[in-house]
Coordinates of C-alpha atoms in Angstrom, one line a residue:
M1 CA -3.6 -20.2 6.4
L2 CA -0.4 -21.3 6.5
L3 CA 1.0 -18.3 4.0
R4 CA 4.8 -17.9 3.4
G5 CA 6.9 -15.7 1.6
Y6 CA 10.4 -15.6 -0.3
G7 CA 11.2 -11.7 -1.6
T8 CA 14.4 -9.9 -2.9
A9 CA 14.1 -7.7 -0.9
G10 CA 17.2 -7.3 1.5
P11 CA 16.7 -6.8 5.5
W12 CA 13.1 -5.4 4.7
G13 CA 12.5 -9.3 3.4
W14 CA 13.4 -11.0 6.2
L15 CA 11.0 -8.7 8.4
T16 CA 8.4 -9.9 6.7
L17 CA 9.3 -12.7 6.9
L18 CA 8.9 -12.6 10.3
L19 CA 5.7 -10.5 10.2
V20 CA 3.9 -13.6 8.2
A21 CA 5.3 -16.3 10.5
C22 CA 3.5 -14.1 13.4
V23 CA 0.7 -13.9 11.5
T24 CA 0.0 -17.3 10.0
W25 CA -3.0 -17.8 11.4
A26 CA -4.6 -15.1 9.8
S27 CA -5.3 -13.7 6.0
E28 CA -4.5 -9.8 6.5
I29 CA -1.3 -8.8 6.3
T30 CA -0.3 -4.9 6.1
F31 CA 3.8 -5.0 4.9
E32 CA 6.8 -2.8 3.4
L33 CA 7.8 -3.4 0.0
P34 CA 11.2 -1.1 -0.5
D35 CA 12.1 0.3 -4.1
N36 CA 13.0 -2.7 -6.9
A37 CA 12.1 -5.2 -4.8
K38 CA 9.4 -8.4 -5.6
Q39 CA 7.9 -10.0 -1.8
C40 CA 6.2 -13.6 -2.8
F41 CA 3.1 -15.2 -0.7
Y42 CA 2.6 -19.5 -1.5
E43 CA -0.7 -21.3 -0.7
E44 CA -1.5 -25.1 -0.3
I45 CA -4.7 -25.7 -2.0
V46 CA -7.2 -28.8 -2.6
Q47 CA -8.5 -28.0 -5.8
G48 CA -12.2 -26.9 -6.1
T49 CA -11.4 -24.2 -3.2
K50 CA -12.7 -21.4 -3.9
C51 CA -10.4 -18.2 -3.1
T52 CA -10.2 -13.8 -3.3
L53 CA -7.6 -11.9 -3.4
E54 CA -8.2 -8.8 -2.4
F55 CA -5.2 -5.9 -2.1
Q56 CA -4.6 -1.8 -2.4
V57 CA -0.9 0.1 -1.7
I58 CA -1.2 2.8 0.8
T59 CA 1.4 4.5 1.2
G60 CA 4.9 5.7 -1.1
G61 CA 4.7 7.0 -4.7
H62 CA 1.7 7.4 -6.6
Y63 CA 0.2 3.8 -4.7
D64 CA 0.4 1.4 -7.7
V65 CA 2.4 -2.0 -7.3
D66 CA 2.4 -5.2 -9.8
C67 CA 0.7 -8.9 -8.7
Q68 CA 0.3 -11.7 -10.1
L69 CA -0.6 -14.9 -9.3
E70 CA 0.3 -18.3 -10.0
G71 CA -1.0 -21.7 -10.3
P72 CA 0.2 -24.5 -9.6
D73 CA 1.6 -25.7 -12.8
G74 CA 3.0 -21.8 -13.4
S75 CA 0.5 -20.6 -15.2
V76 CA -0.2 -17.7 -14.8
L77 CA -3.5 -17.3 -13.5
Y78 CA -3.7 -13.5 -12.9
K79 CA -1.1 -10.9 -13.7
E80 CA -1.6 -6.4 -13.1
M81 CA 1.1 -3.8 -13.1
K82 CA 0.8 -0.8 -11.3
R83 CA -2.6 -1.2 -10.6
Q84 CA -3.4 0.6 -6.8
Y85 CA -6.0 -2.1 -5.6
D86 CA -7.4 -5.3 -7.2
S87 CA -9.8 -7.8 -6.7
F88 CA -9.8 -11.7 -8.3
T89 CA -12.1 -14.5 -7.1
F90 CA -11.0 -17.5 -8.6
T91 CA -11.9 -21.4 -8.5
A92 CA -7.8 -23.8 -7.3
S93 CA -8.2 -26.1 -10.8
R94 CA -6.0 -28.7 -8.8
N95 CA -3.7 -29.3 -6.2
G96 CA -0.7 -27.5 -5.2
T97 CA 0.3 -25.0 -3.7
Y98 CA 0.0 -21.3 -5.7
K99 CA 2.2 -17.9 -5.9
F100 CA 1.6 -15.0 -5.6
C101 CA 4.1 -11.9 -6.0
F102 CA 3.9 -7.8 -5.0
S103 CA 6.3 -6.2 -6.8
N104 CA 8.0 -2.5 -6.8
E105 CA 10.7 -3.4 -9.0
F106 CA 9.7 -0.5 -11.8
S107 CA 10.0 2.3 -8.6
T108 CA 14.1 3.3 -7.6
F109 CA 13.7 5.3 -5.4
T110 CA 10.7 4.9 -3.1
H111 CA 9.3 2.0 -1.1
K112 CA 5.4 0.5 -1.2
T113 CA 3.3 -0.5 1.3
V114 CA 1.1 -3.4 0.6
Y115 CA -2.0 -4.6 2.4
F116 CA -4.0 -8.1 0.8
D117 CA -6.9 -10.4 2.1
F118 CA -6.7 -14.1 0.8
Q119 CA -9.4 -15.7 1.6
V120 CA -9.5 -19.9 1.1
G121 CA -12.2 -21.8 1.1
E122 CA -16.0 -21.1 2.5
D123 CA -16.4 -19.4 6.0
P124 CA -17.3 -22.5 8.3
L125 CA -20.1 -23.5 9.6
L126 CA -22.2 -21.2 12.5
F127 CA -24.2 -23.8 13.2
P128 CA -23.6 -28.3 13.3
G129 CA -26.8 -28.6 11.2
E130 CA -26.9 -25.5 9.3
N131 CA -27.3 -27.1 6.0
R132 CA -30.3 -29.6 6.8
A133 CA -33.5 -29.6 4.9
T134 CA -35.5 -28.0 7.2
A135 CA -36.0 -24.8 7.8
L136 CA -34.2 -22.5 10.3
T137 CA -35.7 -21.6 13.2
Q138 CA -36.6 -18.3 14.6
M139 CA -33.6 -18.2 16.7
E140 CA -31.3 -19.5 14.2
S141 CA -32.0 -17.2 11.5
A142 CA -31.5 -14.3 13.5
C143 CA -27.6 -15.7 14.1
V144 CA -27.1 -16.1 11.1
S145 CA -28.6 -12.4 9.6
I146 CA -26.7 -10.8 12.6
H147 CA -23.5 -13.5 11.3
E148 CA -23.4 -11.8 7.7
A149 CA -24.6 -7.9 8.9
L150 CA -21.4 -8.6 11.0
K151 CA -19.3 -9.9 8.5
S152 CA -20.5 -6.7 6.5
V153 CA -19.1 -4.7 9.5
I154 CA -15.8 -5.8 9.3
D155 CA -14.4 -5.6 6.2
Y156 CA -15.8 -1.5 5.5
Q157 CA -13.8 -1.4 9.0
T158 CA -11.0 -2.3 7.4
H159 CA -11.9 -0.7 3.7
F160 CA -12.7 2.8 5.9
R161 CA -9.4 1.9 8.0
L162 CA -7.0 1.8 5.1
R163 CA -8.9 4.9 3.0
E164 CA -7.9 6.8 6.8
A165 CA -4.0 5.1 6.6
Q166 CA -3.4 5.9 3.3
G167 CA -5.4 9.5 2.8
R168 CA -3.3 10.6 6.3
S169 CA 0.1 9.5 3.6
R170 CA -1.2 11.8 1.8
A171 CA -1.8 14.5 3.8
E172 CA 1.7 13.8 5.1
D173 CA 3.1 14.0 2.1
L174 CA 1.4 17.1 1.3
N175 CA 2.4 19.0 4.1
T176 CA 6.4 17.9 3.4
R177 CA 6.1 19.1 0.1
V178 CA 4.8 22.8 1.4
A179 CA 7.2 23.1 4.0
Y180 CA 10.1 22.7 2.1
W181 CA 8.4 25.0 -0.9
S182 CA 8.0 27.9 2.1
I183 CA 11.5 27.5 3.0
G184 CA 12.7 27.6 -0.2
E185 CA 11.2 30.7 -0.8
A186 CA 11.8 32.2 2.4
I187 CA 15.9 31.6 1.7
I188 CA 15.4 33.0 -1.7
L189 CA 13.2 36.6 -0.4
L190 CA 15.8 36.4 1.5
V191 CA 18.6 36.4 -0.8
V192 CA 16.0 38.7 -3.0
S193 CA 16.6 41.2 -0.1
I194 CA 20.7 40.9 0.6
G195 CA 21.1 41.6 -2.7
Q196 CA 18.6 44.2 -3.2
V197 CA 20.7 45.8 -0.5
F198 CA 24.3 45.6 -2.1
L199 CA 23.4 46.1 -5.3
L200 CA 21.6 49.5 -3.9
K201 CA 25.7 50.7 -2.4
S202 CA 26.9 50.4 -4.7
F203 CA 24.1 52.8 -7.2
F204 CA 25.5 55.4 -4.2
S205 CA 29.5 54.5 -3.9
D206 CA 29.9 54.7 -7.5
K207 CA 28.5 58.4 -6.6
R208 CA 30.4 59.5 -4.3
T209 CA 33.9 58.3 -6.0
T210 CA 32.2 60.9 -9.1
T211 CA 31.4 63.8 -7.0
T212 CA 35.4 63.5 -5.5
R213 CA 37.0 62.8 -9.1
V214 CA 35.1 66.1 -9.9
A215 CA 36.2 68.5 -6.6
S216 CA 39.9 67.5 -7.0

């Protein structure tokens, strides 16, 4: 599968393009989407081909992003705003270049990490003659079953890795907030303690001044 990326992400956009160029053989890509940026990918698809687009925001902000899929004629096939994850399946109605974009333009200071899996067409046959009219042998049936089970295992592993990465990001963000809150409390406690010391000193200082005046 050939994916081509284009965006308005500045230096991050070039990094993403380099990443795409290095993994054009794969359908799964994880990339950085900076704040106030948009990243698009393009795919040449033949009419009648079944395709599936699945994406998930791993880190950043409220874990949401805008996604839009357009056909060769510019028609919008799919559009969702501020989604954390979603999956969309469609069949190409014509030959041409299909474009799907991820946008973080609504965020002014938070960048995101986005994962997407774009599958085009069906998997190749496991072995020649799989679609023949005669029944499969016991060995062939076992191979097909194992192959399907392994595909499911790969999908589950991918989703678990994404959840683990998202959970780790949330934990690190929470840890950072707790650390900042603890530092703030320590500073406030120190300021209050120093203030109390000076306040008590001022009380005793006023008492000594009054006693001296009375004695004189």
